[in-house]
PDB file of N, CA and C in Angstrom:
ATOM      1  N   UNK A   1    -105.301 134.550-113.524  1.00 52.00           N
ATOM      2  CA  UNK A   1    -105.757 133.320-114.133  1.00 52.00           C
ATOM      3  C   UNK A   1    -106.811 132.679-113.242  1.00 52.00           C
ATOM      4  N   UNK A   2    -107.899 131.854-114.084  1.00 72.00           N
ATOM      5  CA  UNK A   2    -108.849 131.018-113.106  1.00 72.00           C
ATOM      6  C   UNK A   2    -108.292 129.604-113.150  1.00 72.00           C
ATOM      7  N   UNK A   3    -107.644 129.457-111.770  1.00 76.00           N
ATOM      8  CA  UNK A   3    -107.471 128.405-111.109  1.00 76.00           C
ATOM      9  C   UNK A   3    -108.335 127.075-111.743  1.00 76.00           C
ATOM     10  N   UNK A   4    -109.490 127.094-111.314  1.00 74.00           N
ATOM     11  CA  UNK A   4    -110.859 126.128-110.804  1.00 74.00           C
ATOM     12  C   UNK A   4    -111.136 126.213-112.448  1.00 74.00           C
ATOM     13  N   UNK A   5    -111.112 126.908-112.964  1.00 78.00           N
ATOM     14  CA  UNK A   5    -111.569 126.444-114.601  1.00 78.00           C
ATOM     15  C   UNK A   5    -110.939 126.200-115.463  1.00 78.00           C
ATOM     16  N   UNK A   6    -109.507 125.693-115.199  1.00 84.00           N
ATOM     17  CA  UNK A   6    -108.546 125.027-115.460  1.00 84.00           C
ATOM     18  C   UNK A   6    -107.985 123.897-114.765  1.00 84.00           C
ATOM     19  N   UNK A   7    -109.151 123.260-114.050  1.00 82.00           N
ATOM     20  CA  UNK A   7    -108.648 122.551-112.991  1.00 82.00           C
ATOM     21  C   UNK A   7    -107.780 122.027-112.140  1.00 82.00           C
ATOM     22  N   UNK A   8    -107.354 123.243-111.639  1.00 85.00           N
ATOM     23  CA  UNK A   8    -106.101 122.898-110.954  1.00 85.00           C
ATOM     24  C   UNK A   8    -106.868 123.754-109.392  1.00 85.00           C
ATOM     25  N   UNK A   9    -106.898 122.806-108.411  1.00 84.00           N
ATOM     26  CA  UNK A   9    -107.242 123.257-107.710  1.00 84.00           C
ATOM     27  C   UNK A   9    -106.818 124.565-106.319  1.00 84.00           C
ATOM     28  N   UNK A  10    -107.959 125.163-105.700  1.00 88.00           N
ATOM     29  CA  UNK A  10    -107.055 126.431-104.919  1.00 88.00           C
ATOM     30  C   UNK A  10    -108.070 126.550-103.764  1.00 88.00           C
ATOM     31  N   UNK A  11    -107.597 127.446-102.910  1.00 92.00           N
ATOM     32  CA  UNK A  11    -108.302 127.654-101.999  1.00 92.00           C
ATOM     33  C   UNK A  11    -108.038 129.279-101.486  1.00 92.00           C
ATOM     34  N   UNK A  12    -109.073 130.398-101.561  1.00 93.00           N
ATOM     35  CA  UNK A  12    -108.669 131.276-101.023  1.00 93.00           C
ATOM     36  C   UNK A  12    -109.257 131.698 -99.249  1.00 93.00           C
ATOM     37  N   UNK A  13    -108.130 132.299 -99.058  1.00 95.00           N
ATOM     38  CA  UNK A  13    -108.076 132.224 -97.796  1.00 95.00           C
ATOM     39  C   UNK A  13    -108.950 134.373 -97.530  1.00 95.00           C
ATOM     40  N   UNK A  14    -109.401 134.112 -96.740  1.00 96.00           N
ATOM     41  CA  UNK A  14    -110.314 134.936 -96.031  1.00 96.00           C
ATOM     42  C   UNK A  14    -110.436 135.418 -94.786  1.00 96.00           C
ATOM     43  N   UNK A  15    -110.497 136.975 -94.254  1.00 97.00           N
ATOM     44  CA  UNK A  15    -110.609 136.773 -92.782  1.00 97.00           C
ATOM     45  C   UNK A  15    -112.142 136.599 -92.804  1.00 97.00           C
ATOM     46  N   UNK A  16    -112.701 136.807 -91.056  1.00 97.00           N
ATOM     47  CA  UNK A  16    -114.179 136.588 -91.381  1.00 97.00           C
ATOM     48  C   UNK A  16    -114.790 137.791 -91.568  1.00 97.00           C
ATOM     49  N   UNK A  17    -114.456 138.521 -91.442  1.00 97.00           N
ATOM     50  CA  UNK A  17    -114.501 140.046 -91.575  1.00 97.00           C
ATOM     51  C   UNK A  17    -115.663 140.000 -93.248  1.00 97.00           C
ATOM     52  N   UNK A  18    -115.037 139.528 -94.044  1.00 97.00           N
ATOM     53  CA  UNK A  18    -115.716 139.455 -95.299  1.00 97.00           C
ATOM     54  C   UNK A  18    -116.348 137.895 -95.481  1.00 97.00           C
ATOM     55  N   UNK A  19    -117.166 136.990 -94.681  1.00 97.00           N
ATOM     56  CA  UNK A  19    -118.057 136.609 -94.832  1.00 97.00           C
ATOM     57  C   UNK A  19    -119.406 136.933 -95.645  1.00 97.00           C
ATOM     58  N   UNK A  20    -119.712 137.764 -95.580  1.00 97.00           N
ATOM     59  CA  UNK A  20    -120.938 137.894 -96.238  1.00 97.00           C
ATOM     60  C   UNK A  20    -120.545 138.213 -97.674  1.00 97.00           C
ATOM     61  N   UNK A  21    -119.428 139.048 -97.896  1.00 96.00           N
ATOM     62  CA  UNK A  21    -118.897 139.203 -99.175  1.00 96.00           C
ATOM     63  C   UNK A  21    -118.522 138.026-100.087  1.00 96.00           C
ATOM     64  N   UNK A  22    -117.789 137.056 -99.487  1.00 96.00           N
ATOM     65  CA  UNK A  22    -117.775 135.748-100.044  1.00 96.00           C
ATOM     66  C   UNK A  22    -119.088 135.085-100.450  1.00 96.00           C
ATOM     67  N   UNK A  23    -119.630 135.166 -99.905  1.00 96.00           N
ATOM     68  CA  UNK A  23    -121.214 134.406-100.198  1.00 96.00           C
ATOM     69  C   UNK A  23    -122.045 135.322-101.413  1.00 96.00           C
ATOM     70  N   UNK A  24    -122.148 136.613-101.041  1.00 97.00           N
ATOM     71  CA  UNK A  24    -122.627 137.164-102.107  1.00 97.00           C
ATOM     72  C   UNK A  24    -122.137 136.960-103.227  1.00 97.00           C
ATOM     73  N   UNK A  25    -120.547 137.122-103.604  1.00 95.00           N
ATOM     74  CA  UNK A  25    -119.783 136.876-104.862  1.00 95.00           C
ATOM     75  C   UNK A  25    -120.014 135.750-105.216  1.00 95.00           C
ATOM     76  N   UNK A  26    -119.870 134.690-104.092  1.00 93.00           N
ATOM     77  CA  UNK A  26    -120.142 133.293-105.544  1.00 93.00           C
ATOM     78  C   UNK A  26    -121.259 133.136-105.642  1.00 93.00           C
ATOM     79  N   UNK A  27    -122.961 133.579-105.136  1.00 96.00           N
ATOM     80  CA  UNK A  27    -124.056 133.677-105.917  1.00 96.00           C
ATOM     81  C   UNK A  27    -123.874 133.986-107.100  1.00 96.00           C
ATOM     82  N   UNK A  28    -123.226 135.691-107.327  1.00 96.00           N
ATOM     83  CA  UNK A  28    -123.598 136.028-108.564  1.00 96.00           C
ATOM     84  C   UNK A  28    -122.960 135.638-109.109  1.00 96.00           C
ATOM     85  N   UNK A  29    -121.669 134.854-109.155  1.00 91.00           N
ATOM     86  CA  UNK A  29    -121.230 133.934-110.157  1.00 91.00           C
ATOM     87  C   UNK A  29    -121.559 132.859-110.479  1.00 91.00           C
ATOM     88  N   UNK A  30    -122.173 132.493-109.577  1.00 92.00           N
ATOM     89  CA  UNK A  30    -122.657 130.603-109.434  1.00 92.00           C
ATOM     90  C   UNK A  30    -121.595 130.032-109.388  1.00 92.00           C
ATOM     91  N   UNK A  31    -120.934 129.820-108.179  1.00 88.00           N
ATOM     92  CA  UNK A  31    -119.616 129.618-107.871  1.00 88.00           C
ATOM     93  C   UNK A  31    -119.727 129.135-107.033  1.00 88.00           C
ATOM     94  N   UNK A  32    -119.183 128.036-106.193  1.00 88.00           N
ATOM     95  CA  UNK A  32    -118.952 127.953-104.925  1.00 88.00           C
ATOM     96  C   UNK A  32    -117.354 127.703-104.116  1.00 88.00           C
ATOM     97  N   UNK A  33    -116.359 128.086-103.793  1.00 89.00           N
ATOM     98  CA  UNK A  33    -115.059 128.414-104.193  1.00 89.00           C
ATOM     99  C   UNK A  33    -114.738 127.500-102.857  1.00 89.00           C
ATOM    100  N   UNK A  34    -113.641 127.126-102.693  1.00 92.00           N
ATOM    101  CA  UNK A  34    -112.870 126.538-101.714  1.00 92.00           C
ATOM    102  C   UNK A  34    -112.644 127.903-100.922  1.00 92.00           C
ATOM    103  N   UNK A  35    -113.320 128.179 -99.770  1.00 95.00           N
ATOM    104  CA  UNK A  35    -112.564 129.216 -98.825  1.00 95.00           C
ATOM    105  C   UNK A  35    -112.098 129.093 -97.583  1.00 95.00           C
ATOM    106  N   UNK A  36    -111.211 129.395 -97.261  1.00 96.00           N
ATOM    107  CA  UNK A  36    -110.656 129.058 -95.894  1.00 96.00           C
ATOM    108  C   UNK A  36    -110.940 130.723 -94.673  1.00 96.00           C
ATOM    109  N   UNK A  37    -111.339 130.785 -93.964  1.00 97.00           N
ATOM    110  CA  UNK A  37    -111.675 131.801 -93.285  1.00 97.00           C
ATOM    111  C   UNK A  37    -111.013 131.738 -91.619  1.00 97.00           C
ATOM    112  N   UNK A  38    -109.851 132.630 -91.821  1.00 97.00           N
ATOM    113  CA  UNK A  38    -108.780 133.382 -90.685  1.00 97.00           C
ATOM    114  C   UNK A  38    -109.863 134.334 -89.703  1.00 97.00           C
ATOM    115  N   UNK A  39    -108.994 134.401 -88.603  1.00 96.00           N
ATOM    116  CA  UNK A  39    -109.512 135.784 -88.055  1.00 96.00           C
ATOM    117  C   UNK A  39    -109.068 136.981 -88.502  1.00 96.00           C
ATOM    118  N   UNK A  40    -110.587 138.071 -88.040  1.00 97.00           N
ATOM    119  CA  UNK A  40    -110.855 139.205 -88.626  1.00 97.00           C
ATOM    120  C   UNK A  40    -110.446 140.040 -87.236  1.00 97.00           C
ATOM    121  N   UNK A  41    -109.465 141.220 -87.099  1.00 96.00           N
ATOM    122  CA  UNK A  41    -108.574 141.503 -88.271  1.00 96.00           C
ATOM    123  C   UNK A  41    -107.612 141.044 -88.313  1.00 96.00           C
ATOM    124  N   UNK A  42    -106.142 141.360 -89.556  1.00 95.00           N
ATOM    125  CA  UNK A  42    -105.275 141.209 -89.707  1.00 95.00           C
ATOM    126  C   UNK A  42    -104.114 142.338 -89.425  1.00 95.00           C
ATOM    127  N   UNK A  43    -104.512 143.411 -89.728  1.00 94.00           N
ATOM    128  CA  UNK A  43    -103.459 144.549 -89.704  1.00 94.00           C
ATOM    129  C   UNK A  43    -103.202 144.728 -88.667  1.00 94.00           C
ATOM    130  N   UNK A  44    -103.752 144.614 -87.359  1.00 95.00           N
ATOM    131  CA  UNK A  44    -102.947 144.835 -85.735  1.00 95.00           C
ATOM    132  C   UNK A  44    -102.861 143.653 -85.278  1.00 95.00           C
ATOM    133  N   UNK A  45    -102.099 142.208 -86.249  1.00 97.00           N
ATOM    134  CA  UNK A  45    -101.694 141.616 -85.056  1.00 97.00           C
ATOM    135  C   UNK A  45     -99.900 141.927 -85.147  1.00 97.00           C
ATOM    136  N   UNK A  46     -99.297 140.776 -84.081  1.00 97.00           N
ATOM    137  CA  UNK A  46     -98.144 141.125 -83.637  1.00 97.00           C
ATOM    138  C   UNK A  46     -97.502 139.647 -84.745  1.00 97.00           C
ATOM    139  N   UNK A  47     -96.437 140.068 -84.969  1.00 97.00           N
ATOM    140  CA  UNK A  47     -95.794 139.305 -86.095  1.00 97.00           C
ATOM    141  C   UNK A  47     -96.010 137.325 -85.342  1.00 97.00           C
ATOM    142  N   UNK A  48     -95.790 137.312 -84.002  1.00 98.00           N
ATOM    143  CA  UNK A  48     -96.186 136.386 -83.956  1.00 98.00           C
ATOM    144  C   UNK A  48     -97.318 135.824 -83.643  1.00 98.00           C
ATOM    145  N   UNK A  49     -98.922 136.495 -83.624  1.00 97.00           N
ATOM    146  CA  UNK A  49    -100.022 136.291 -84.108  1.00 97.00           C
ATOM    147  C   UNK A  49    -100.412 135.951 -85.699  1.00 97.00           C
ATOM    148  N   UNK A  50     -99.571 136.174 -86.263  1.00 97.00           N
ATOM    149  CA  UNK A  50     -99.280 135.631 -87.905  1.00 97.00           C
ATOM    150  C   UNK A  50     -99.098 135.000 -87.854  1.00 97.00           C
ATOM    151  N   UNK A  51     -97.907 134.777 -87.215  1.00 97.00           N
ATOM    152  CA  UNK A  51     -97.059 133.515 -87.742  1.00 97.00           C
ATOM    153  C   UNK A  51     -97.989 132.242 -87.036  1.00 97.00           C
ATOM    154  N   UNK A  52     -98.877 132.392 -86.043  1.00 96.00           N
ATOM    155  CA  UNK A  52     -99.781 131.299 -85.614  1.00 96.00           C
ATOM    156  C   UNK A  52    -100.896 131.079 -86.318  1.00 96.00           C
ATOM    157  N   UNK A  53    -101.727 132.212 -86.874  1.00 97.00           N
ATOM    158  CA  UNK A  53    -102.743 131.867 -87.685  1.00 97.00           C
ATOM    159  C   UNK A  53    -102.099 131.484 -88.711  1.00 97.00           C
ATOM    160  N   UNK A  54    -101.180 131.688 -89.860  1.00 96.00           N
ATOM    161  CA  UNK A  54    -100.851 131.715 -90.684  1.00 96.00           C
ATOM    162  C   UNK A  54    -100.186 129.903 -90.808  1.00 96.00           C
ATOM    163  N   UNK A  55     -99.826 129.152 -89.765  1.00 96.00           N
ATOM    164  CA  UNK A  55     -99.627 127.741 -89.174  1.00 96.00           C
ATOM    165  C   UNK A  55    -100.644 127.149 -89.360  1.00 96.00           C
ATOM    166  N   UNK A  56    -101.690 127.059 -88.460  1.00 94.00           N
ATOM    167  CA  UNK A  56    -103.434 126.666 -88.596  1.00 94.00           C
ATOM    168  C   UNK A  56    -103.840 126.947 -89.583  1.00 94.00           C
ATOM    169  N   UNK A  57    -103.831 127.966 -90.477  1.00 96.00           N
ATOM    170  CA  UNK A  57    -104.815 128.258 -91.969  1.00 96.00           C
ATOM    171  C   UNK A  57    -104.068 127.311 -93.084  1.00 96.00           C
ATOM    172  N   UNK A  58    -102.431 127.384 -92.772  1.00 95.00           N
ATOM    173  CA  UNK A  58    -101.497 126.188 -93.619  1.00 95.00           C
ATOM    174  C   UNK A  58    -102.204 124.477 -93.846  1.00 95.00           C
ATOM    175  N   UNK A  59    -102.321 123.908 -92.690  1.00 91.00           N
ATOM    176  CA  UNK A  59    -102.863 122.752 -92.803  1.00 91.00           C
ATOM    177  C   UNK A  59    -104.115 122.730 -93.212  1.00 91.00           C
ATOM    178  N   UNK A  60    -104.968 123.466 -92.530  1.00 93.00           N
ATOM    179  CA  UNK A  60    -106.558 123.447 -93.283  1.00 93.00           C
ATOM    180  C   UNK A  60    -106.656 123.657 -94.646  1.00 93.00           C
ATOM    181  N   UNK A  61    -105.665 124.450 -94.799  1.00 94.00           N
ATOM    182  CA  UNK A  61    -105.868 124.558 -96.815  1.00 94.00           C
ATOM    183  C   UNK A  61    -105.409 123.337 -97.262  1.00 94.00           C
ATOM    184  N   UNK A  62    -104.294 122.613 -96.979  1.00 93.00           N
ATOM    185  CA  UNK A  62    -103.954 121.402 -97.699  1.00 93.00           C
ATOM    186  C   UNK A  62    -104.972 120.391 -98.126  1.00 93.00           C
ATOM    187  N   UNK A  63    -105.558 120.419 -96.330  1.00 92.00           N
ATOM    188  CA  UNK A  63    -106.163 119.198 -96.233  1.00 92.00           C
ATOM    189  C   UNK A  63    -107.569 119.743 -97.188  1.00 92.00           C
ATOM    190  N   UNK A  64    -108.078 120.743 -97.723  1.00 91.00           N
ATOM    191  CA  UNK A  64    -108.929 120.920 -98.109  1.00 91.00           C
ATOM    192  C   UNK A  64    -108.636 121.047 -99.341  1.00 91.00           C
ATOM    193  N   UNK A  65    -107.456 121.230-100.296  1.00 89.00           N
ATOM    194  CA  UNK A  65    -106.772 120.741-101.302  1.00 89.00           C
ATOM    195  C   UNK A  65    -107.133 119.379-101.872  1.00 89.00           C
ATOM    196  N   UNK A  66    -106.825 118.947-100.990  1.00 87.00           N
ATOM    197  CA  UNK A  66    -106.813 117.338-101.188  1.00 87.00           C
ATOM    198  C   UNK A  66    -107.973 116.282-100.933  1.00 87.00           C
ATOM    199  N   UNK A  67    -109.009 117.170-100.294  1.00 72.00           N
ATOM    200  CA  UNK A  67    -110.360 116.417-100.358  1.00 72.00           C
ATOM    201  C   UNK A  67    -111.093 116.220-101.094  1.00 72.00           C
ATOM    202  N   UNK A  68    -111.655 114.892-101.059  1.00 57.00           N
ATOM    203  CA  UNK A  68    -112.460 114.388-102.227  1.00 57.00           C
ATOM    204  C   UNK A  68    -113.209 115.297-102.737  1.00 57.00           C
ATOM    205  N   UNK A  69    -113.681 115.431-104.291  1.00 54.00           N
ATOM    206  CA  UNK A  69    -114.615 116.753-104.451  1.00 54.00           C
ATOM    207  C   UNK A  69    -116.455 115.702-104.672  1.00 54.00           C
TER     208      UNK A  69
END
């Protein structure tokens, strides 16, 4: 389902790894998306390197939830 064109708002979360991919995609959509951007990579960290980014990326999405548009 689209979130944002049903207005209900979202934020997807990203490592930076795919920076440039994000940017390209919402050109060709004409989009500009709420993204939140983690460190790049994800698959070798240690469960509690998750559990810390995964803390920090928590609040930044809220608060970016909830900001004025």
């Amino acid at each position: 389902m689209n979130f944002d064109s049903r207005g209900i708002p979202g934020v997807s979360v990203v490592t930076t790894g795919f920076t440039d991919a994000v940017e390209t995609q919402s050109k060709a959509l004409g989009f500009e998306p709420a993204v939140l951007f983690v460190p790049h990579p994800i698959q070798n960290r240690t469960e509690d390197e998750l559990k810390k980014i995964a803390d920090d990326a928590a609040e930044r999405a809220l608060r970016m939830l909830v900001a004025p548009q």
